[in-house]
Coordinates of C-alpha atoms and ligand atoms in Angstrom, one line a residue:
M1 CA 17.9 -10.5 -14.9
S2 CA 18.4 -12.8 -11.9
E3 CA 17.3 -16.3 -11.7
W4 CA 14.8 -16.7 -9.0
M5 CA 14.2 -19.5 -6.7
A6 CA 11.1 -19.8 -4.6
A7 CA 9.6 -21.7 -1.7
T8 CA 6.4 -21.4 0.1
V9 CA 5.5 -22.1 3.7
E10 CA 2.0 -21.6 4.9
G11 CA 0.5 -21.7 8.3
P12 CA 1.2 -20.7 11.9
G13 CA 4.1 -21.4 14.1
L14 CA 7.2 -20.0 12.3
K15 CA 10.1 -18.5 14.2
P16 CA 10.4 -15.2 12.4
T17 CA 12.8 -13.4 14.8
E18 CA 15.7 -15.6 13.7
S19 CA 15.1 -14.7 10.2
I20 CA 15.0 -11.0 11.0
G21 CA 18.3 -11.2 12.9
A22 CA 20.0 -12.9 10.1
L23 CA 18.8 -10.5 7.6
R24 CA 20.0 -7.5 9.5
G25 CA 23.4 -9.1 10.0
A26 CA 23.8 -10.2 6.4
E27 CA 23.7 -8.9 2.9
A28 CA 20.2 -7.6 3.5
P29 CA 19.0 -5.1 1.0
R30 CA 19.4 -1.6 2.1
S31 CA 15.7 -1.0 2.6
L32 CA 15.6 -3.8 5.2
R33 CA 18.3 -2.5 7.5
E34 CA 17.6 -0.5 10.6
T35 CA 16.7 3.0 9.6
K36 CA 16.4 6.2 11.4
R37 CA 12.9 5.2 12.3
G38 CA 14.2 2.1 14.1
V39 CA 12.2 -0.4 12.1
P40 CA 12.9 -2.3 8.9
Q41 CA 11.4 -0.4 6.0
R42 CA 9.4 -1.5 3.0
L43 CA 10.8 -4.6 1.4
K44 CA 12.2 -4.1 -2.1
P45 CA 13.8 -6.4 -4.6
P46 CA 17.4 -6.9 -3.5
S47 CA 20.2 -7.0 -6.0
S48 CA 21.7 -10.1 -4.4
G49 CA 20.7 -12.3 -1.6
G50 CA 18.1 -11.3 1.0
L51 CA 14.5 -11.4 0.1
Y52 CA 11.8 -9.8 -1.8
G53 CA 8.3 -8.7 -1.1
T54 CA 5.7 -10.4 0.9
A55 CA 7.9 -12.5 3.1
K56 CA 11.2 -12.8 4.7
A57 CA 13.9 -15.4 4.0
V58 CA 17.4 -16.2 4.8
P59 CA 19.6 -17.7 2.1
L60 CA 21.8 -20.7 2.9
S61 CA 24.9 -18.6 2.8
E62 CA 23.8 -16.0 5.3
T63 CA 24.7 -15.7 9.0
I64 CA 22.6 -18.4 10.5
G65 CA 23.9 -20.7 7.9
M66 CA 20.7 -22.2 6.6
G67 CA 17.6 -21.2 4.9
A68 CA 14.6 -20.1 6.8
I69 CA 11.5 -19.0 5.1
A70 CA 8.4 -17.5 6.5
G71 CA 5.4 -17.0 4.3
E72 CA 6.1 -16.8 0.6
A73 CA 9.6 -15.8 -0.3
I74 CA 11.5 -15.2 -3.5
V75 CA 15.2 -15.5 -3.0
P76 CA 17.4 -14.6 -6.0
G77 CA 20.7 -16.4 -6.4
A78 CA 20.4 -18.4 -3.2
K79 CA 19.4 -21.8 -2.3
A80 CA 16.3 -21.7 -0.2
Q81 CA 15.3 -24.5 2.1
V82 CA 12.6 -25.0 4.7
R83 CA 13.8 -26.4 7.9
D84 CA 11.6 -28.9 9.7
E85 CA 12.1 -27.2 13.0
F86 CA 10.6 -24.1 11.6
I87 CA 7.4 -26.0 10.8
M88 CA 4.9 -26.6 13.5
P89 CA 2.2 -29.2 13.4
G90 CA -0.4 -28.4 10.8
L91 CA 1.9 -26.3 8.7
K92 CA 2.0 -26.9 5.0
S93 CA 5.4 -26.6 3.3
R94 CA 5.9 -26.5 -0.4
P95 CA 9.6 -25.9 -1.3
I96 CA 10.3 -25.7 -5.0
S97 CA 13.7 -27.2 -5.6
E98 CA 14.4 -26.3 -9.2
P99 CA 15.3 -22.8 -10.3
Q100 CA 12.2 -21.2 -11.7
V101 CA 11.3 -17.7 -12.6
L102 CA 8.5 -15.4 -11.5
A103 CA 5.8 -14.6 -14.0
D104 CA 6.1 -11.2 -15.8
D105 CA 9.9 -11.0 -15.8
G106 CA 9.9 -10.0 -12.2
D107 CA 6.7 -7.9 -12.1
V108 CA 5.7 -9.5 -8.9
T109 CA 2.8 -7.2 -8.3
P110 CA -0.2 -8.4 -10.3
F111 CA -0.5 -6.3 -13.4
D112 CA 2.2 -4.0 -12.0
K113 CA -0.1 -2.3 -9.6
L114 CA 0.4 -0.5 -6.3
R115 CA -0.7 -2.6 -3.4
E116 CA -3.1 -1.7 -0.5
E117 CA -1.7 -2.7 2.8
C118 CA -4.5 -3.6 5.1
G119 CA -8.2 -4.0 5.8
V120 CA -9.7 -3.7 9.3
M121 CA -13.0 -4.9 10.8
A122 CA -14.7 -4.7 14.2
V123 CA -17.9 -6.0 15.6
Y124 CA -19.6 -5.1 18.9
G125 CA -22.7 -6.8 20.3
H126 CA -23.2 -9.9 18.2
P127 CA -23.3 -13.4 19.8
D128 CA -21.0 -14.7 17.0
A129 CA -18.8 -11.6 16.6
A130 CA -15.8 -13.6 15.3
R131 CA -17.8 -15.1 12.4
M132 CA -19.2 -11.7 11.5
T133 CA -15.7 -10.3 11.5
Y134 CA -14.6 -13.2 9.3
W135 CA -17.3 -12.3 6.8
G136 CA -16.3 -8.7 6.9
L137 CA -12.6 -9.6 6.3
Y138 CA -13.7 -11.9 3.5
A139 CA -15.2 -8.9 1.7
L140 CA -12.0 -6.9 2.4
Q141 CA -9.6 -9.6 1.1
H142 CA -8.5 -7.4 -1.8
R143 CA -6.8 -5.1 0.8
G144 CA -4.3 -7.7 1.8
Q145 CA -3.8 -11.4 1.1
E146 CA -0.7 -12.1 3.1
S147 CA -2.0 -12.7 6.6
A148 CA -5.1 -12.3 8.6
G149 CA -6.2 -12.4 12.2
I150 CA -9.2 -12.1 14.5
A151 CA -9.3 -11.3 18.2
S152 CA -12.6 -11.9 20.1
A153 CA -13.8 -11.3 23.7
D154 CA -16.7 -12.5 25.8
G155 CA -16.5 -9.8 28.5
V156 CA -13.9 -11.8 30.4
E157 CA -11.2 -13.2 28.1
V158 CA -9.6 -12.0 24.9
N159 CA -8.5 -14.7 22.4
D160 CA -6.8 -14.2 19.1
I161 CA -5.8 -16.3 16.2
K162 CA -3.6 -15.2 13.3
G163 CA -2.3 -17.0 10.3
M164 CA -0.6 -16.6 6.9
G165 CA -2.7 -16.8 3.8
L166 CA -6.2 -15.9 2.8
V167 CA -9.0 -15.3 5.3
S168 CA -10.9 -18.3 4.1
E169 CA -7.9 -20.6 4.4
I170 CA -7.1 -19.5 8.0
F171 CA -10.6 -19.3 9.5
T172 CA -12.3 -22.6 9.2
D173 CA -15.4 -23.5 11.3
E174 CA -13.1 -25.2 13.7
V175 CA -10.9 -22.2 14.1
L176 CA -13.8 -19.8 14.5
A177 CA -15.2 -22.0 17.3
K178 CA -12.1 -21.0 19.3
L179 CA -13.0 -17.4 19.2
P180 CA -16.1 -17.0 21.3
G181 CA -17.7 -13.7 22.4
H182 CA -19.8 -10.8 21.4
I183 CA -16.8 -8.5 20.6
A184 CA -14.3 -9.0 17.8
I185 CA -11.8 -7.2 15.7
G186 CA -10.0 -8.4 12.6
H187 CA -7.3 -7.6 10.1
T188 CA -6.1 -8.6 6.7
R189 CA -2.7 -7.6 5.7
Y190 CA 0.0 -6.9 3.2
S191 CA 2.9 -5.2 4.9
T192 CA 4.8 -1.9 4.4
T193 CA 6.8 -1.6 7.5
G194 CA 8.1 -4.5 9.5
D195 CA 8.7 -7.8 7.8
S196 CA 5.8 -9.7 6.5
A197 CA 5.6 -13.0 8.3
L198 CA 3.3 -14.2 11.0
L199 CA 5.2 -12.2 13.6
N200 CA 3.6 -9.0 12.3
A201 CA 0.2 -10.4 11.5
Q202 CA -2.5 -8.5 13.4
P203 CA -4.4 -7.9 15.7
I204 CA -1.4 -7.2 18.0
S205 CA -2.3 -7.7 21.7
V206 CA -0.4 -6.0 24.5
E207 CA -1.0 -6.3 28.2
S208 CA -1.4 -3.0 30.1
T209 CA -2.4 -2.0 33.6
M210 CA -5.9 -1.6 32.2
G211 CA -6.0 -5.1 30.8
L212 CA -5.3 -6.6 27.4
I213 CA -5.6 -4.3 24.4
A214 CA -5.7 -5.7 20.9
I215 CA -5.2 -3.4 17.8
A216 CA -5.7 -3.7 14.1
H217 CA -4.2 -0.9 12.0
N218 CA -4.5 0.2 8.4
G219 CA -1.9 2.7 7.3
N220 CA 1.6 3.6 8.0
L221 CA 3.1 5.8 10.8
V222 CA 5.7 8.4 9.9
N223 CA 8.0 10.6 12.0
L224 CA 8.2 8.1 14.8
G225 CA 11.6 9.5 15.8
N226 CA 12.8 7.8 18.9
S227 CA 9.4 6.7 20.1
K228 CA 10.4 3.0 20.1
E229 CA 13.6 3.5 22.0
R230 CA 11.8 5.7 24.5
L231 CA 9.1 3.1 25.1
E232 CA 11.8 0.4 25.5
R233 CA 13.6 2.5 28.1
D234 CA 10.2 2.6 29.9
G235 CA 10.0 -1.2 29.9
A236 CA 8.1 -1.9 26.7
V237 CA 8.9 -5.3 25.2
F238 CA 8.1 -5.1 21.5
Q239 CA 6.7 -8.4 20.1
T240 CA 6.8 -7.2 16.4
T241 CA 8.7 -5.0 14.1
S242 CA 5.4 -3.4 12.9
D243 CA 4.9 0.3 13.5
S244 CA 1.3 -0.5 14.6
E245 CA 2.7 -1.9 17.9
I246 CA 4.0 1.6 18.7
I247 CA 0.4 2.8 19.2
V248 CA -0.6 0.0 21.5
Q249 CA 2.6 0.3 23.5
L250 CA 2.1 4.0 23.9
I251 CA -1.4 3.3 25.2
A252 CA 0.0 0.6 27.6
H253 CA 2.6 3.0 29.0
S254 CA 0.4 6.1 29.2
R255 CA -0.1 7.5 32.7
C256 CA -3.6 8.9 32.1
N257 CA -6.3 7.8 34.5
T258 CA -8.8 6.2 32.1
L259 CA -8.3 3.9 29.1
V260 CA -10.0 6.4 26.8
D261 CA -7.7 9.1 27.9
C262 CA -4.7 6.8 27.4
I263 CA -5.8 6.1 23.9
A264 CA -6.5 9.7 23.0
E265 CA -3.2 10.8 24.4
S266 CA -1.3 8.1 22.5
L267 CA -3.0 8.8 19.2
A268 CA -2.2 12.5 19.5
Q269 CA 1.5 11.6 19.7
V270 CA 1.8 9.7 16.4
D271 CA 1.9 11.1 12.9
G272 CA 1.0 9.5 9.6
A273 CA -1.8 7.3 8.4
F274 CA -3.9 5.2 10.8
S275 CA -7.4 3.9 10.6
I276 CA -7.5 1.6 13.6
V277 CA -9.9 -0.6 15.5
M278 CA -9.0 -1.7 19.1
M279 CA -10.6 -3.9 21.7
T280 CA -10.4 -4.8 25.3
R281 CA -12.4 -7.6 26.9
N282 CA -15.5 -5.4 26.9
R283 CA -15.1 -2.5 24.6
I284 CA -14.4 -1.6 21.0
F285 CA -12.6 1.6 19.9
A286 CA -12.2 3.0 16.4
A287 CA -10.1 6.0 15.3
R288 CA -8.8 7.7 12.2
D289 CA -5.7 9.9 12.0
P290 CA -6.3 13.7 11.9
H291 CA -5.6 13.8 8.1
G292 CA -8.0 10.9 7.4
F293 CA -5.7 9.2 5.0
R294 CA -7.3 5.8 5.0
P295 CA -11.0 5.1 5.2
L296 CA -13.0 3.7 8.2
S297 CA -16.8 3.5 8.3
M298 CA -19.3 2.7 10.9
G299 CA -22.4 0.6 10.4
R300 CA -25.2 -0.9 12.4
I301 CA -27.3 -4.1 12.3
A302 CA -30.7 -3.6 13.9
G303 CA -31.3 -5.9 16.8
V304 CA -34.2 -8.4 16.5
N305 CA -36.8 -9.2 19.1
G306 CA -35.8 -6.4 21.3
E307 CA -32.1 -7.3 21.3
P308 CA -29.6 -4.4 21.2
D309 CA -28.2 -3.3 17.9
T310 CA -24.8 -4.6 16.7
F311 CA -22.2 -2.0 15.7
V312 CA -19.6 -2.7 13.0
F313 CA -16.6 -0.9 11.7
A314 CA -14.8 -1.6 8.4
S315 CA -12.2 -0.2 6.1
E316 CA -14.8 -0.4 3.3
T317 CA -18.6 -0.5 3.3
C318 CA -18.6 -3.5 1.0
A319 CA -18.0 -5.4 4.2
F320 CA -21.3 -4.2 5.6
D321 CA -23.4 -5.6 2.8
L322 CA -22.5 -9.1 3.5
L323 CA -23.5 -8.6 7.1
H324 CA -26.8 -6.8 6.3
A325 CA -25.4 -3.8 8.2
K326 CA -26.5 -0.3 7.4
Y327 CA -23.8 2.3 6.8
E328 CA -24.2 5.0 9.4
R329 CA -21.2 7.3 8.8
D330 CA -17.5 7.5 8.5
V331 CA -15.3 7.7 11.6
R332 CA -14.1 11.3 11.2
P333 CA -10.5 12.3 10.9
G334 CA -9.1 12.9 14.4
E335 CA -12.1 11.1 16.0
L336 CA -12.0 8.3 18.6
V337 CA -15.3 6.3 18.8
M338 CA -15.9 3.9 21.7
V339 CA -18.6 1.3 21.8
S340 CA -19.4 -0.4 25.2
E341 CA -22.5 -1.6 27.1
D342 CA -23.3 2.1 27.6
G343 CA -23.7 2.6 23.9
V344 CA -21.6 4.7 21.4
T345 CA -19.5 7.7 22.5
S346 CA -17.2 9.9 20.6
R347 CA -14.4 12.3 21.3
R348 CA -11.7 14.1 19.4
F349 CA -8.0 13.5 20.0
A350 CA -6.9 16.1 17.4
P351 CA -8.2 19.5 16.4
E352 CA -10.6 19.7 13.5
T353 CA -8.4 22.3 11.9
V354 CA -5.9 19.7 10.7
P355 CA -6.2 19.7 6.9
H356 CA -7.8 16.5 5.5
A357 CA -5.7 14.4 3.1
S358 CA -7.8 11.4 2.2
C359 CA -6.1 9.0 -0.2
I360 CA -7.4 9.6 -3.6
F361 CA -5.9 6.4 -4.9
E362 CA -8.6 4.6 -2.9
H363 CA -11.0 6.0 -5.5
V364 CA -8.7 5.3 -8.4
Y365 CA -7.8 1.7 -7.7
F366 CA -7.7 0.3 -4.2
A367 CA -11.3 0.2 -3.0
R368 CA -14.0 -1.9 -4.4
P369 CA -16.4 0.0 -6.7
D370 CA -19.3 -1.2 -4.5
S371 CA -17.8 0.6 -1.5
R372 CA -18.6 4.0 -0.2
I373 CA -15.2 5.6 0.6
F374 CA -14.9 9.0 2.4
G375 CA -18.7 9.1 2.1
R376 CA -18.7 8.7 -1.7
W377 CA -19.4 5.7 -4.0
V378 CA -16.2 4.6 -5.6
Q379 CA -18.1 3.4 -8.7
Q380 CA -19.4 7.0 -9.2
S381 CA -15.8 8.4 -9.0
R382 CA -14.4 5.9 -11.4
E383 CA -17.1 6.3 -14.0
E384 CA -16.6 10.1 -13.9
M385 CA -12.8 9.6 -14.3
G386 CA -13.5 7.7 -17.5
R387 CA -15.9 10.5 -18.7
Q388 CA -13.5 13.2 -17.8
L389 CA -10.7 11.3 -19.6
A390 CA -12.8 11.1 -22.7
R391 CA -13.4 14.9 -22.6
E392 CA -9.7 15.7 -22.0
S393 CA -8.1 13.1 -24.3
P394 CA -10.4 11.9 -27.1
A395 CA -9.2 9.5 -29.8
E396 CA -10.5 8.4 -33.1
A397 CA -11.2 4.7 -32.4
D398 CA -13.7 1.8 -32.9
L399 CA -13.7 0.2 -29.5
V400 CA -13.1 1.0 -25.8
V401 CA -11.4 -1.9 -24.1
P402 CA -10.7 -2.0 -20.3
V403 CA -7.7 -3.7 -18.7
P404 CA -9.7 -5.9 -16.4
D405 CA -10.7 -5.6 -13.6
S406 CA -9.7 -2.3 -12.3
G407 CA -10.0 -0.4 -15.6
V408 CA -13.6 -1.5 -16.3
T409 CA -15.6 1.2 -14.6
A410 CA -13.5 4.0 -16.1
A411 CA -13.8 2.4 -19.5
L412 CA -17.6 2.4 -19.2
G413 CA -17.5 6.1 -18.4
Y414 CA -15.1 6.8 -21.3
A415 CA -17.3 4.8 -23.7
A416 CA -20.5 6.6 -22.5
E417 CA -19.0 10.0 -22.9
S418 CA -17.3 9.4 -26.2
G419 CA -20.1 7.3 -27.8
I420 CA -17.5 4.7 -28.8
P421 CA -18.7 1.1 -28.2
F422 CA -17.3 -0.7 -25.1
N423 CA -16.4 -4.4 -25.0
F424 CA -14.3 -6.8 -23.1
G425 CA -11.4 -7.2 -25.6
L426 CA -9.3 -8.7 -22.8
I427 CA -10.5 -11.6 -20.7
R428 CA -8.9 -12.1 -17.3
N429 CA -8.2 -15.4 -15.6
H430 CA -9.2 -14.9 -12.0
Y431 CA -7.5 -18.0 -10.8
V432 CA -3.9 -17.0 -11.4
G433 CA -2.1 -16.3 -8.2
R434 CA 1.6 -15.9 -7.7
T435 CA 2.9 -18.1 -10.5
F436 CA 6.3 -19.4 -11.4
I437 CA 7.3 -20.2 -14.9
Q438 CA 10.2 -21.9 -16.6
P439 CA 13.0 -19.8 -18.0
E440 CA 12.2 -20.7 -21.6
Q441 CA 8.7 -19.4 -21.2
R442 CA 9.8 -16.1 -19.9
T443 CA 10.7 -14.5 -23.2
R444 CA 7.2 -14.7 -24.6
D445 CA 5.3 -12.6 -22.0
F446 CA 4.0 -15.8 -20.7
G447 CA 3.1 -14.4 -17.3
V448 CA 0.8 -11.7 -18.6
R449 CA -0.7 -14.1 -21.1
M450 CA -1.6 -16.4 -18.3
K451 CA -3.6 -13.6 -16.7
L452 CA -5.1 -12.0 -19.7
N453 CA -6.3 -13.4 -23.0
P454 CA -7.2 -11.1 -25.9
M455 CA -10.5 -11.6 -27.8
R456 CA -9.2 -11.7 -31.3
S457 CA -12.8 -11.7 -32.8
L458 CA -13.3 -8.2 -31.2
L459 CA -9.9 -6.7 -31.7
E460 CA -8.9 -7.7 -35.2
G461 CA -8.7 -4.7 -37.5
K462 CA -10.0 -2.4 -34.8
R463 CA -8.6 0.9 -33.5
I464 CA -8.9 0.4 -29.8
I465 CA -8.8 2.7 -26.7
L466 CA -7.2 0.7 -23.9
I467 CA -8.2 2.0 -20.5
D468 CA -6.2 1.3 -17.4
D469 CA -6.0 3.0 -14.0
S470 CA -2.2 3.4 -13.7
I471 CA 1.2 2.7 -15.2
I472 CA 3.7 2.0 -12.5
R473 CA 6.8 0.5 -14.1
G474 CA 5.5 0.3 -17.6
T475 CA 6.6 -3.3 -18.3
T476 CA 3.1 -4.9 -18.0
S477 CA 1.5 -2.1 -20.0
R478 CA 3.9 -2.8 -22.8
K479 CA 3.1 -6.4 -22.8
I480 CA -0.7 -5.7 -22.9
V481 CA -0.3 -3.3 -25.8
R482 CA 1.8 -6.0 -27.7
M483 CA -0.8 -8.6 -26.9
C484 CA -3.6 -6.4 -28.4
R485 CA -1.5 -5.8 -31.5
A486 CA -0.7 -9.5 -31.8
A487 CA -4.5 -10.2 -31.7
G488 CA -5.0 -7.9 -34.7
A489 CA -5.7 -4.5 -33.2
A490 CA -4.9 -1.9 -35.9
E491 CA -4.1 0.9 -33.4
V492 CA -3.8 1.0 -29.6
H493 CA -4.5 4.2 -27.8
M494 CA -3.8 4.0 -24.1
R495 CA -5.7 6.2 -21.7
I496 CA -5.0 6.2 -17.9
S497 CA -7.6 7.2 -15.4
C498 CA -5.3 9.2 -13.1
P499 CA -2.2 11.4 -13.5
P500 CA 1.3 10.0 -13.9
T501 CA 2.5 8.3 -10.6
I502 CA 5.7 10.2 -9.9
S503 CA 6.3 9.7 -6.1
P504 CA 6.2 6.9 -3.6
C505 CA 3.6 6.7 -0.9
F506 CA 4.5 6.7 2.8
Y507 CA 1.0 6.3 4.1
G508 CA 0.3 2.6 3.9
V509 CA 0.6 1.8 0.3
D510 CA 3.4 -0.4 -1.2
T511 CA 5.0 1.7 -3.9
P512 CA 8.3 1.2 -5.8
S513 CA 11.0 3.8 -5.1
T514 CA 11.1 6.9 -7.3
R515 CA 13.8 5.2 -9.4
E516 CA 11.4 2.5 -10.4
L517 CA 8.4 4.6 -11.2
I518 CA 8.5 5.1 -14.9
A519 CA 6.6 8.4 -14.8
A520 CA 9.2 9.9 -12.4
N521 CA 11.9 9.3 -15.0
K522 CA 10.3 9.7 -18.4
S523 CA 8.0 12.1 -20.2
V524 CA 4.6 11.0 -21.3
E525 CA 5.9 10.8 -24.9
E526 CA 8.8 8.6 -23.7
I527 CA 6.4 6.4 -21.8
R528 CA 4.2 6.1 -24.9
E529 CA 7.3 5.0 -26.8
F530 CA 8.2 2.5 -24.0
V531 CA 4.8 0.9 -23.9
E532 CA 4.6 1.0 -27.7
A533 CA 1.2 2.6 -27.9
D534 CA 0.0 4.8 -30.8
S535 CA -1.0 7.4 -28.3
L536 CA -1.0 7.8 -24.5
A537 CA -2.8 10.2 -22.3
Y538 CA -3.3 10.5 -18.5
L539 CA -6.2 12.1 -16.7
S540 CA -5.2 15.5 -15.3
L541 CA -4.9 16.1 -11.6
V542 CA -7.8 18.7 -11.8
G543 CA -9.8 16.2 -13.7
L544 CA -9.2 13.5 -11.1
T545 CA -10.1 15.6 -8.1
H546 CA -13.2 16.9 -10.0
S547 CA -14.2 13.3 -10.7
C548 CA -14.0 12.4 -7.0
T549 CA -16.0 15.4 -5.9
T550 CA -18.6 16.1 -8.5
G551 CA -22.2 14.9 -8.3
E552 CA -24.7 13.9 -5.7
S553 CA -22.7 11.8 -3.2
A554 CA -19.8 14.3 -2.9
T555 CA -20.9 15.2 0.6
G556 CA -18.3 17.4 2.2
L557 CA -15.5 16.4 -0.1
S558 CA -13.5 19.1 -1.9
P559 CA -10.5 18.7 -4.2
A560 CA -8.3 20.0 -1.4
S561 CA -9.5 17.3 1.0
F562 CA -7.5 14.6 -0.8
C563 CA -3.9 13.4 -0.6
T564 CA -2.5 13.4 -4.1
A565 CA 1.2 13.1 -3.2
C566 CA 2.0 10.2 -5.5
Y567 CA 1.0 12.4 -8.4
T568 CA 2.5 15.7 -7.1
G569 CA 5.3 14.8 -4.7
V570 CA 3.8 17.2 -2.2
Y571 CA 3.3 15.3 1.0
P572 CA 0.8 16.2 3.7
T573 CA 3.3 15.3 6.4
Q574 CA 7.0 16.3 6.7
W575 CA 8.8 13.0 6.5
V576 CA 10.8 12.1 3.4
D577 CA 12.7 8.8 2.8
V578 CA 16.3 9.6 1.9
E579 CA 16.4 6.6 -0.4
D580 CA 13.5 7.9 -2.4
I581 CA 15.0 11.3 -3.1
L582 CA 18.2 9.8 -4.6
P583 CA 18.6 10.8 -8.3
A584 CA 16.6 8.7 -10.7
T585 CA 18.5 6.1 -12.6
V586 CA 15.9 4.0 -14.2
G587 CA 16.2 3.3 -17.9
A588 CA 14.1 1.2 -20.2
Ligands
SF4_1 FE1 -2.9 7.7 -1.5 FE2 -0.9 8.4 -3.1 FE3 -1.4 9.8 -0.9 FE4 -0.3 7.4 -0.8 S1 0.6 9.2 -1.7 S2 -2.0 8.2 0.5 S3 -1.4 6.3 -2.5 S4 -2.8 9.5 -2.7

């Protein structure tokens, strides 16, 4: 296990391109180098040097000869330093000089979960559109905590402000005051493609012959081929390494006569997952890819005293509740919606015959239970997953215990179906962020114990059913099982509310490679041994799709309308990452 060093820089004004150049020219991990798609790929833990995860960094020994860190970086085996000239006024820097280690023995994802990449928000027709967008992003914060941005327009000018960190940290009253106008779009981000610093924060704005266009994108494009090179030959100057910019550059270089035609033509050219909101100085656009991978909903706030209604778009409907907006409908896969002073219009940019592939993991884990995703309440799906799991995999036990927070709703369903009492046998500390601990603390599962604390009075002597929504690498699950036993649990039976995760996602979700996914490399019995549970069972795929389609609010959803690729390895699009089809090598 490497020693890890860490440093954090927060705020605007970094010079990320120097970091990218250095990484490409140095011992950058393979996944960061130029790929056939022409953009750096998902960031993964390097074996030496380079960077990991949510930021980019250049170790002292690399080509530019000094450390440069943007965002939050974890640099194994290298001295990291923050240079003054990389820090602009107002920037907070917090270098940590002593070697320290990351909580959870390197499980940098909280509770070893997959990570959603982005949330998007748009508002048309409100006098303080930027503030409304801010509140929407605030509700969508769980979809990305690395950077956020808002662009607004007053009919004449477009302004945008982006920053690293949480929405509430970036958008103070003072900052929001610089974003006037009745139109706004916003974005909160954790990256998959492109590096992860301020450079790639969104909205991304590009000047075109039809004026400035700003875009905020949730998802991940695939099969880009030589689109970027082609656009560069056409004179496009890319500002970012994000695949999202391809869309807006295609629009800017389209030769169609109207902006709507330019957008429709451009969207028809790209493949993969995209739920996007765009704006010009006087219009809002919202679109979803033809497969409908990621969610995007439309809502409305009724105007008062004869004022026109306000239209809002958001990745999840929980954003509407804070704004008192009423959910109207989802943006349909392959649909482009435009809102202007003439009202709302809609057109298709792809045929309706494209099979839908809505991400089922939104219902399993990503989305908030109080959101309606793909037209269906997430809470309803999760509770049914728990019920179905109880029917498929019962266990003799005294208590149903969720792994908080994401396992709670499924655990309630399991308890209701099985008749076994439910209780919070594990208490979560919600205030633990990315935490670094001393080497001597590392051996005692300190990181997990900081986040979760067992209720000895509930667990002692009990046979418990521990409900979680996924096992990704398995290391955190093992620590939780051990924690329950140490608190006196007589038996621990693990139940997972989805099938084994065997394949990575290419559609806007940060997943480890196949080699790191425990279920891609071990049988269920081997995983049970690894996590040290008395028994282990996963929800079946049929049980999962049933859970997301049964009941009242399953309007128009069918089991075949979901993407389930991370459970099956069968992808709705053609593209496959060579790195992820290499033979599995993971061990314990
Ligand atoms: Fe969702 Fe999994 Fe499909 Fe990715 S591969 S879109 S996480 S279901």
